[in-house]
Amino acid sequence: MNNENNMAIHLRTLTEYASIRFYLITHDPETHSYMMVLQYGQDGNLREYLKNNFNNINWERKLDNLQELSGRVLSGDEEYTKAADVYSFGTISYEIVAGFPPYPNIPHDKALAMKICNGLRPNIPFHIPKLITRMIIRCWDARVTHRPTFKELHEICGNTIVIVVQIKLSKNLGLINSTTTTPLNYQTHPQAIYISRLLNFSKLPKPKNEEI
């Protein structure tokens, strides 16, 4: 990362609203790793915030967050379509709307990696709006060319807000003003690890979608 890119990222984040402010990028002289210096989050990370507040977050706010998240990535590059980041967006979206992380009750090991390569995906709760469910499933498509672009994701999330408003007005489902009650006292397996670590899994199969 050169100084020009560093300053460009810094300037762009300083001029945009963000829930957590980004201050600077620093460099560890010993490990040569780059690190981001961020504002301290009183409520912890996203997962801890969802644990403590999920039942108080209504659908309007969830969908606004998804649209904002997709828009922020899109604003950096109009042609931004990196497949791995689209997959990650699907996973973050899943956690925001479901209230719990993927695969919390099984070890995060090579066996899980094999299952994911063979098409295993987290179960999406039935109460999630179908448009959001389809969006997340597309983000997780093993065929990277079938995943949506961030431009499309931004449009989908924007359209979802309109759809939810229409649902509320027709009194079919009151999703805007109601919260989704989800049991968040899930048990996390001691070998379910949600921190960055080196995974040296060799001879994994080529990813594919689950056979129906």
PDB file of C-alpha atoms in Angstrom:
ATOM      1  CA  MET A   1       0.000   0.000   0.000  1.00  0.00           C
ATOM      2  CA  ASN A   2       1.596   3.285  -1.058  1.00  0.00           C
ATOM      3  CA  ASN A   3       1.147   6.661   0.603  1.00  0.00           C
ATOM      4  CA  GLU A   4      -1.145   7.896  -2.169  1.00  0.00           C
ATOM      5  CA  ASN A   5      -3.598   5.020  -1.663  1.00  0.00           C
ATOM      6  CA  ASN A   6      -3.326   5.435   2.110  1.00  0.00           C
ATOM      7  CA  MET A   7      -4.258   9.104   1.942  1.00  0.00           C
ATOM      8  CA  ALA A   8      -7.064   8.502  -0.561  1.00  0.00           C
ATOM      9  CA  ILE A   9      -8.710   5.930   1.719  1.00  0.00           C
ATOM     10  CA  HIS A  10      -8.248   8.179   4.747  1.00  0.00           C
ATOM     11  CA  LEU A  11      -9.733  11.212   3.012  1.00  0.00           C
ATOM     12  CA  ARG A  12     -12.744   9.307   1.701  1.00  0.00           C
ATOM     13  CA  THR A  13     -13.592   7.850   5.116  1.00  0.00           C
ATOM     14  CA  LEU A  14     -13.162  11.193   6.867  1.00  0.00           C
ATOM     15  CA  THR A  15     -15.680  12.860   4.560  1.00  0.00           C
ATOM     16  CA  GLU A  16     -18.358  10.177   4.977  1.00  0.00           C
ATOM     17  CA  TYR A  17     -20.599   9.384   7.917  1.00  0.00           C
ATOM     18  CA  ALA A  18     -19.704   6.156   9.682  1.00  0.00           C
ATOM     19  CA  SER A  19     -20.824   4.561  12.927  1.00  0.00           C
ATOM     20  CA  ILE A  20     -17.168   3.892  13.781  1.00  0.00           C
ATOM     21  CA  ARG A  21     -14.633   6.532  12.740  1.00  0.00           C
ATOM     22  CA  PHE A  22     -11.494   5.484  10.915  1.00  0.00           C
ATOM     23  CA  TYR A  23      -8.463   7.506  11.999  1.00  0.00           C
ATOM     24  CA  LEU A  24      -5.395   6.149  10.252  1.00  0.00           C
ATOM     25  CA  ILE A  25      -3.436   3.171   8.956  1.00  0.00           C
ATOM     26  CA  THR A  26      -0.281   2.213  10.829  1.00  0.00           C
ATOM     27  CA  HIS A  27       2.522  -0.243  10.146  1.00  0.00           C
ATOM     28  CA  ASP A  28       4.162  -2.666  12.568  1.00  0.00           C
ATOM     29  CA  PRO A  29       7.936  -2.405  11.976  1.00  0.00           C
ATOM     30  CA  GLU A  30       8.552  -5.941  13.266  1.00  0.00           C
ATOM     31  CA  THR A  31       5.797  -7.988  11.616  1.00  0.00           C
ATOM     32  CA  HIS A  32       5.352  -5.583   8.666  1.00  0.00           C
ATOM     33  CA  SER A  33       1.591  -5.922   9.140  1.00  0.00           C
ATOM     34  CA  TYR A  34      -0.755  -3.037   8.416  1.00  0.00           C
ATOM     35  CA  MET A  35      -3.342  -2.089  11.033  1.00  0.00           C
ATOM     36  CA  MET A  36      -6.328   0.237  11.052  1.00  0.00           C
ATOM     37  CA  VAL A  37      -6.791   2.589  14.001  1.00  0.00           C
ATOM     38  CA  LEU A  38     -10.511   2.985  14.682  1.00  0.00           C
ATOM     39  CA  GLN A  39     -12.707   4.792  17.174  1.00  0.00           C
ATOM     40  CA  TYR A  40     -13.351   2.717  20.298  1.00  0.00           C
ATOM     41  CA  GLY A  41     -16.745   1.014  20.141  1.00  0.00           C
ATOM     42  CA  GLN A  42     -18.605   1.229  23.447  1.00  0.00           C
ATOM     43  CA  ASP A  43     -20.888  -1.680  22.510  1.00  0.00           C
ATOM     44  CA  GLY A  44     -18.091  -3.902  21.236  1.00  0.00           C
ATOM     45  CA  ASN A  45     -18.114  -5.457  17.784  1.00  0.00           C
ATOM     46  CA  LEU A  46     -21.112  -6.178  15.566  1.00  0.00           C
ATOM     47  CA  ARG A  47     -21.657  -9.638  17.025  1.00  0.00           C
ATOM     48  CA  GLU A  48     -21.727  -8.390  20.631  1.00  0.00           C
ATOM     49  CA  TYR A  49     -24.014  -5.519  19.651  1.00  0.00           C
ATOM     50  CA  LEU A  50     -26.464  -7.912  17.996  1.00  0.00           C
ATOM     51  CA  LYS A  51     -26.382 -10.208  21.028  1.00  0.00           C
ATOM     52  CA  ASN A  52     -27.387  -7.371  23.327  1.00  0.00           C
ATOM     53  CA  ASN A  53     -29.725  -5.388  21.070  1.00  0.00           C
ATOM     54  CA  PHE A  54     -31.116  -7.653  18.340  1.00  0.00           C
ATOM     55  CA  ASN A  55     -34.691  -7.767  19.633  1.00  0.00           C
ATOM     56  CA  ASN A  56     -34.775  -3.961  19.731  1.00  0.00           C
ATOM     57  CA  ILE A  57     -33.728  -3.520  16.087  1.00  0.00           C
ATOM     58  CA  ASN A  58     -36.678  -3.244  13.701  1.00  0.00           C
ATOM     59  CA  TRP A  59     -36.657  -4.342  10.076  1.00  0.00           C
ATOM     60  CA  GLU A  60     -36.444  -0.814   8.715  1.00  0.00           C
ATOM     61  CA  ARG A  61     -33.160  -0.271  10.528  1.00  0.00           C
ATOM     62  CA  LYS A  62     -31.750  -3.649   9.462  1.00  0.00           C
ATOM     63  CA  LEU A  63     -32.521  -2.988   5.812  1.00  0.00           C
ATOM     64  CA  ASP A  64     -31.152   0.548   5.997  1.00  0.00           C
ATOM     65  CA  ASN A  65     -27.899  -0.892   7.344  1.00  0.00           C
ATOM     66  CA  LEU A  66     -27.660  -3.418   4.508  1.00  0.00           C
ATOM     67  CA  GLN A  67     -28.249  -0.745   1.886  1.00  0.00           C
ATOM     68  CA  GLU A  68     -25.691   1.557   3.495  1.00  0.00           C
ATOM     69  CA  LEU A  69     -23.142  -1.253   3.714  1.00  0.00           C
ATOM     70  CA  SER A  70     -23.507  -2.183   0.042  1.00  0.00           C
ATOM     71  CA  GLY A  71     -23.430   1.490  -0.931  1.00  0.00           C
ATOM     72  CA  ARG A  72     -20.189   2.154   0.926  1.00  0.00           C
ATOM     73  CA  VAL A  73     -18.374  -0.602  -0.936  1.00  0.00           C
ATOM     74  CA  LEU A  74     -19.879   0.535  -4.215  1.00  0.00           C
ATOM     75  CA  SER A  75     -18.863   4.163  -3.667  1.00  0.00           C
ATOM     76  CA  GLY A  76     -15.197   3.203  -3.692  1.00  0.00           C
ATOM     77  CA  ASP A  77     -15.293   1.655  -7.166  1.00  0.00           C
ATOM     78  CA  GLU A  78     -18.223   1.516  -9.576  1.00  0.00           C
ATOM     79  CA  GLU A  79     -16.935  -1.751 -11.030  1.00  0.00           C
ATOM     80  CA  TYR A  80     -16.398  -3.385  -7.650  1.00  0.00           C
ATOM     81  CA  THR A  81     -17.435  -7.033  -8.048  1.00  0.00           C
ATOM     82  CA  LYS A  82     -14.803  -9.014  -6.126  1.00  0.00           C
ATOM     83  CA  ALA A  83     -16.472 -12.379  -5.602  1.00  0.00           C
ATOM     84  CA  ALA A  84     -14.969 -13.109  -2.182  1.00  0.00           C
ATOM     85  CA  ASP A  85     -16.249  -9.803  -0.803  1.00  0.00           C
ATOM     86  CA  VAL A  86     -19.717 -10.449  -2.213  1.00  0.00           C
ATOM     87  CA  TYR A  87     -19.685 -13.770  -0.318  1.00  0.00           C
ATOM     88  CA  SER A  88     -18.612 -11.918   2.845  1.00  0.00           C
ATOM     89  CA  PHE A  89     -21.389  -9.357   2.355  1.00  0.00           C
ATOM     90  CA  GLY A  90     -23.868 -12.239   2.271  1.00  0.00           C
ATOM     91  CA  THR A  91     -22.475 -13.585   5.534  1.00  0.00           C
ATOM     92  CA  ILE A  92     -22.624 -10.188   7.274  1.00  0.00           C
ATOM     93  CA  SER A  93     -26.168  -9.704   5.960  1.00  0.00           C
ATOM     94  CA  TYR A  94     -27.105 -13.114   7.340  1.00  0.00           C
ATOM     95  CA  GLU A  95     -25.805 -12.229  10.793  1.00  0.00           C
ATOM     96  CA  ILE A  96     -27.592  -8.859  10.810  1.00  0.00           C
ATOM     97  CA  VAL A  97     -30.994 -10.287   9.859  1.00  0.00           C
ATOM     98  CA  ALA A  98     -30.734 -13.617  11.705  1.00  0.00           C
ATOM     99  CA  GLY A  99     -29.048 -12.357  14.871  1.00  0.00           C
ATOM    100  CA  PHE A 100     -26.442 -15.097  15.206  1.00  0.00           C
ATOM    101  CA  PRO A 101     -23.223 -16.082  13.401  1.00  0.00           C
ATOM    102  CA  PRO A 102     -22.962 -18.930  10.885  1.00  0.00           C
ATOM    103  CA  TYR A 103     -22.196 -22.425  12.153  1.00  0.00           C
ATOM    104  CA  PRO A 104     -22.086 -21.582  15.892  1.00  0.00           C
ATOM    105  CA  ASN A 105     -22.701 -25.134  17.101  1.00  0.00           C
ATOM    106  CA  ILE A 106     -20.040 -27.096  15.203  1.00  0.00           C
ATOM    107  CA  PRO A 107     -16.215 -27.057  15.160  1.00  0.00           C
ATOM    108  CA  HIS A 108     -14.602 -24.722  12.657  1.00  0.00           C
ATOM    109  CA  ASP A 109     -12.148 -27.221  11.247  1.00  0.00           C
ATOM    110  CA  LYS A 110     -11.221 -28.961   8.005  1.00  0.00           C
ATOM    111  CA  ALA A 111     -14.374 -31.088   8.153  1.00  0.00           C
ATOM    112  CA  LEU A 112     -16.505 -27.924   8.078  1.00  0.00           C
ATOM    113  CA  ALA A 113     -14.371 -26.493   5.269  1.00  0.00           C
ATOM    114  CA  MET A 114     -14.989 -29.676   3.270  1.00  0.00           C
ATOM    115  CA  LYS A 115     -18.745 -29.432   3.865  1.00  0.00           C
ATOM    116  CA  ILE A 116     -18.807 -25.770   2.783  1.00  0.00           C
ATOM    117  CA  CYS A 117     -16.886 -26.649  -0.394  1.00  0.00           C
ATOM    118  CA  ASN A 118     -19.496 -29.339  -1.016  1.00  0.00           C
ATOM    119  CA  GLY A 119     -22.359 -26.863  -0.722  1.00  0.00           C
ATOM    120  CA  LEU A 120     -23.174 -26.499   2.985  1.00  0.00           C
ATOM    121  CA  ARG A 121     -24.577 -23.064   3.844  1.00  0.00           C
ATOM    122  CA  PRO A 122     -26.105 -21.630   7.049  1.00  0.00           C
ATOM    123  CA  ASN A 123     -29.840 -22.180   7.487  1.00  0.00           C
ATOM    124  CA  ILE A 124     -31.704 -18.915   6.932  1.00  0.00           C
ATOM    125  CA  PRO A 125     -34.655 -18.494   9.368  1.00  0.00           C
ATOM    126  CA  PHE A 126     -38.094 -18.726   7.740  1.00  0.00           C
ATOM    127  CA  HIS A 127     -39.189 -15.274   8.945  1.00  0.00           C
ATOM    128  CA  ILE A 128     -36.542 -13.462   6.874  1.00  0.00           C
ATOM    129  CA  PRO A 129     -38.131 -11.650   3.877  1.00  0.00           C
ATOM    130  CA  LYS A 130     -37.806 -13.815   0.768  1.00  0.00           C
ATOM    131  CA  LEU A 131     -36.066 -11.097  -1.249  1.00  0.00           C
ATOM    132  CA  ILE A 132     -33.324 -10.882   1.387  1.00  0.00           C
ATOM    133  CA  THR A 133     -33.114 -14.678   1.600  1.00  0.00           C
ATOM    134  CA  ARG A 134     -32.642 -14.960  -2.169  1.00  0.00           C
ATOM    135  CA  MET A 135     -30.051 -12.166  -2.111  1.00  0.00           C
ATOM    136  CA  ILE A 136     -27.980 -13.908   0.576  1.00  0.00           C
ATOM    137  CA  ILE A 137     -28.186 -17.268  -1.205  1.00  0.00           C
ATOM    138  CA  ARG A 138     -26.950 -15.651  -4.429  1.00  0.00           C
ATOM    139  CA  CYS A 139     -24.013 -14.101  -2.551  1.00  0.00           C
ATOM    140  CA  TRP A 140     -23.064 -17.601  -1.405  1.00  0.00           C
ATOM    141  CA  ASP A 141     -23.254 -19.164  -4.874  1.00  0.00           C
ATOM    142  CA  ALA A 142     -20.199 -21.365  -5.461  1.00  0.00           C
ATOM    143  CA  ARG A 143     -20.205 -20.177  -9.087  1.00  0.00           C
ATOM    144  CA  VAL A 144     -18.559 -16.796  -8.642  1.00  0.00           C
ATOM    145  CA  THR A 145     -19.928 -15.477 -11.942  1.00  0.00           C
ATOM    146  CA  HIS A 146     -23.464 -16.025 -10.625  1.00  0.00           C
ATOM    147  CA  ARG A 147     -22.974 -13.798  -7.578  1.00  0.00           C
ATOM    148  CA  PRO A 148     -24.511 -10.316  -7.722  1.00  0.00           C
ATOM    149  CA  THR A 149     -22.414  -7.183  -8.067  1.00  0.00           C
ATOM    150  CA  PHE A 150     -22.403  -4.594  -5.290  1.00  0.00           C
ATOM    151  CA  LYS A 151     -24.360  -2.284  -7.562  1.00  0.00           C
ATOM    152  CA  GLU A 152     -27.092  -4.911  -7.787  1.00  0.00           C
ATOM    153  CA  LEU A 153     -26.949  -5.572  -4.029  1.00  0.00           C
ATOM    154  CA  HIS A 154     -27.399  -1.869  -3.343  1.00  0.00           C
ATOM    155  CA  GLU A 155     -30.436  -1.779  -5.630  1.00  0.00           C
ATOM    156  CA  ILE A 156     -31.926  -4.919  -4.048  1.00  0.00           C
ATOM    157  CA  CYS A 157     -31.623  -3.510  -0.527  1.00  0.00           C
ATOM    158  CA  GLY A 158     -33.185  -0.246  -1.674  1.00  0.00           C
ATOM    159  CA  ASN A 159     -36.104  -2.057  -3.287  1.00  0.00           C
ATOM    160  CA  THR A 160     -36.578  -4.146  -0.163  1.00  0.00           C
ATOM    161  CA  ILE A 161     -37.373  -1.036   1.879  1.00  0.00           C
ATOM    162  CA  VAL A 162     -40.156  -0.171  -0.564  1.00  0.00           C
ATOM    163  CA  ILE A 163     -41.479  -3.734  -0.451  1.00  0.00           C
ATOM    164  CA  VAL A 164     -41.567  -3.789   3.359  1.00  0.00           C
ATOM    165  CA  VAL A 165     -43.426  -0.463   3.408  1.00  0.00           C
ATOM    166  CA  GLN A 166     -45.966  -1.899   0.980  1.00  0.00           C
ATOM    167  CA  ILE A 167     -46.364  -4.975   3.190  1.00  0.00           C
ATOM    168  CA  LYS A 168     -46.988  -2.765   6.191  1.00  0.00           C
ATOM    169  CA  LEU A 169     -49.546  -0.619   4.382  1.00  0.00           C
ATOM    170  CA  SER A 170     -51.452  -3.659   3.179  1.00  0.00           C
ATOM    171  CA  LYS A 171     -51.416  -5.002   6.766  1.00  0.00           C
ATOM    172  CA  ASN A 172     -50.201  -8.382   5.675  1.00  0.00           C
ATOM    173  CA  LEU A 173     -47.114  -8.214   7.917  1.00  0.00           C
ATOM    174  CA  GLY A 174     -46.095  -5.388  10.255  1.00  0.00           C
ATOM    175  CA  LEU A 175     -42.367  -5.754   9.720  1.00  0.00           C
ATOM    176  CA  ILE A 176     -41.392  -2.074   9.886  1.00  0.00           C
ATOM    177  CA  ASN A 177     -42.488  -1.311  13.428  1.00  0.00           C
ATOM    178  CA  SER A 178     -42.123  -4.788  14.862  1.00  0.00           C
ATOM    179  CA  THR A 179     -38.952  -6.445  15.964  1.00  0.00           C
ATOM    180  CA  THR A 180     -38.053 -10.016  15.247  1.00  0.00           C
ATOM    181  CA  THR A 181     -37.788 -12.071  18.391  1.00  0.00           C
ATOM    182  CA  THR A 182     -34.971 -14.547  18.004  1.00  0.00           C
ATOM    183  CA  PRO A 183     -33.488 -16.740  20.737  1.00  0.00           C
ATOM    184  CA  LEU A 184     -29.969 -15.361  21.020  1.00  0.00           C
ATOM    185  CA  ASN A 185     -28.887 -17.664  23.830  1.00  0.00           C
ATOM    186  CA  TYR A 186     -27.386 -20.054  21.295  1.00  0.00           C
ATOM    187  CA  GLN A 187     -24.540 -22.249  22.465  1.00  0.00           C
ATOM    188  CA  THR A 188     -21.243 -21.612  20.712  1.00  0.00           C
ATOM    189  CA  HIS A 189     -19.155 -24.730  20.233  1.00  0.00           C
ATOM    190  CA  PRO A 190     -15.738 -24.391  21.956  1.00  0.00           C
ATOM    191  CA  GLN A 191     -14.092 -25.072  18.593  1.00  0.00           C
ATOM    192  CA  ALA A 192     -16.192 -22.512  16.727  1.00  0.00           C
ATOM    193  CA  ILE A 193     -13.608 -19.762  16.316  1.00  0.00           C
ATOM    194  CA  TYR A 194     -14.624 -16.371  14.934  1.00  0.00           C
ATOM    195  CA  ILE A 195     -11.244 -14.631  14.916  1.00  0.00           C
ATOM    196  CA  SER A 196      -8.675 -14.294  12.156  1.00  0.00           C
ATOM    197  CA  ARG A 197      -6.272 -17.215  11.969  1.00  0.00           C
ATOM    198  CA  LEU A 198      -4.209 -19.090   9.413  1.00  0.00           C
ATOM    199  CA  LEU A 199      -6.056 -22.100   8.014  1.00  0.00           C
ATOM    200  CA  ASN A 200      -3.723 -24.495   6.261  1.00  0.00           C
ATOM    201  CA  PHE A 201      -6.228 -26.858   4.677  1.00  0.00           C
ATOM    202  CA  SER A 202      -4.758 -28.733   1.739  1.00  0.00           C
ATOM    203  CA  LYS A 203      -6.570 -30.701  -0.962  1.00  0.00           C
ATOM    204  CA  LEU A 204      -9.963 -29.087  -0.482  1.00  0.00           C
ATOM    205  CA  PRO A 205     -12.431 -29.933  -3.262  1.00  0.00           C
ATOM    206  CA  LYS A 206     -13.544 -27.369  -5.805  1.00  0.00           C
ATOM    207  CA  PRO A 207     -16.481 -25.413  -4.305  1.00  0.00           C
ATOM    208  CA  LYS A 208     -19.923 -26.365  -5.551  1.00  0.00           C
ATOM    209  CA  ASN A 209     -23.527 -25.658  -4.676  1.00  0.00           C
ATOM    210  CA  GLU A 210     -25.523 -28.107  -2.610  1.00  0.00           C
ATOM    211  CA  GLU A 211     -27.357 -30.655  -4.716  1.00  0.00           C
ATOM    212  CA  ILE A 212     -31.125 -30.474  -4.283  1.00  0.00           C
TER     213      ILE A 212
END
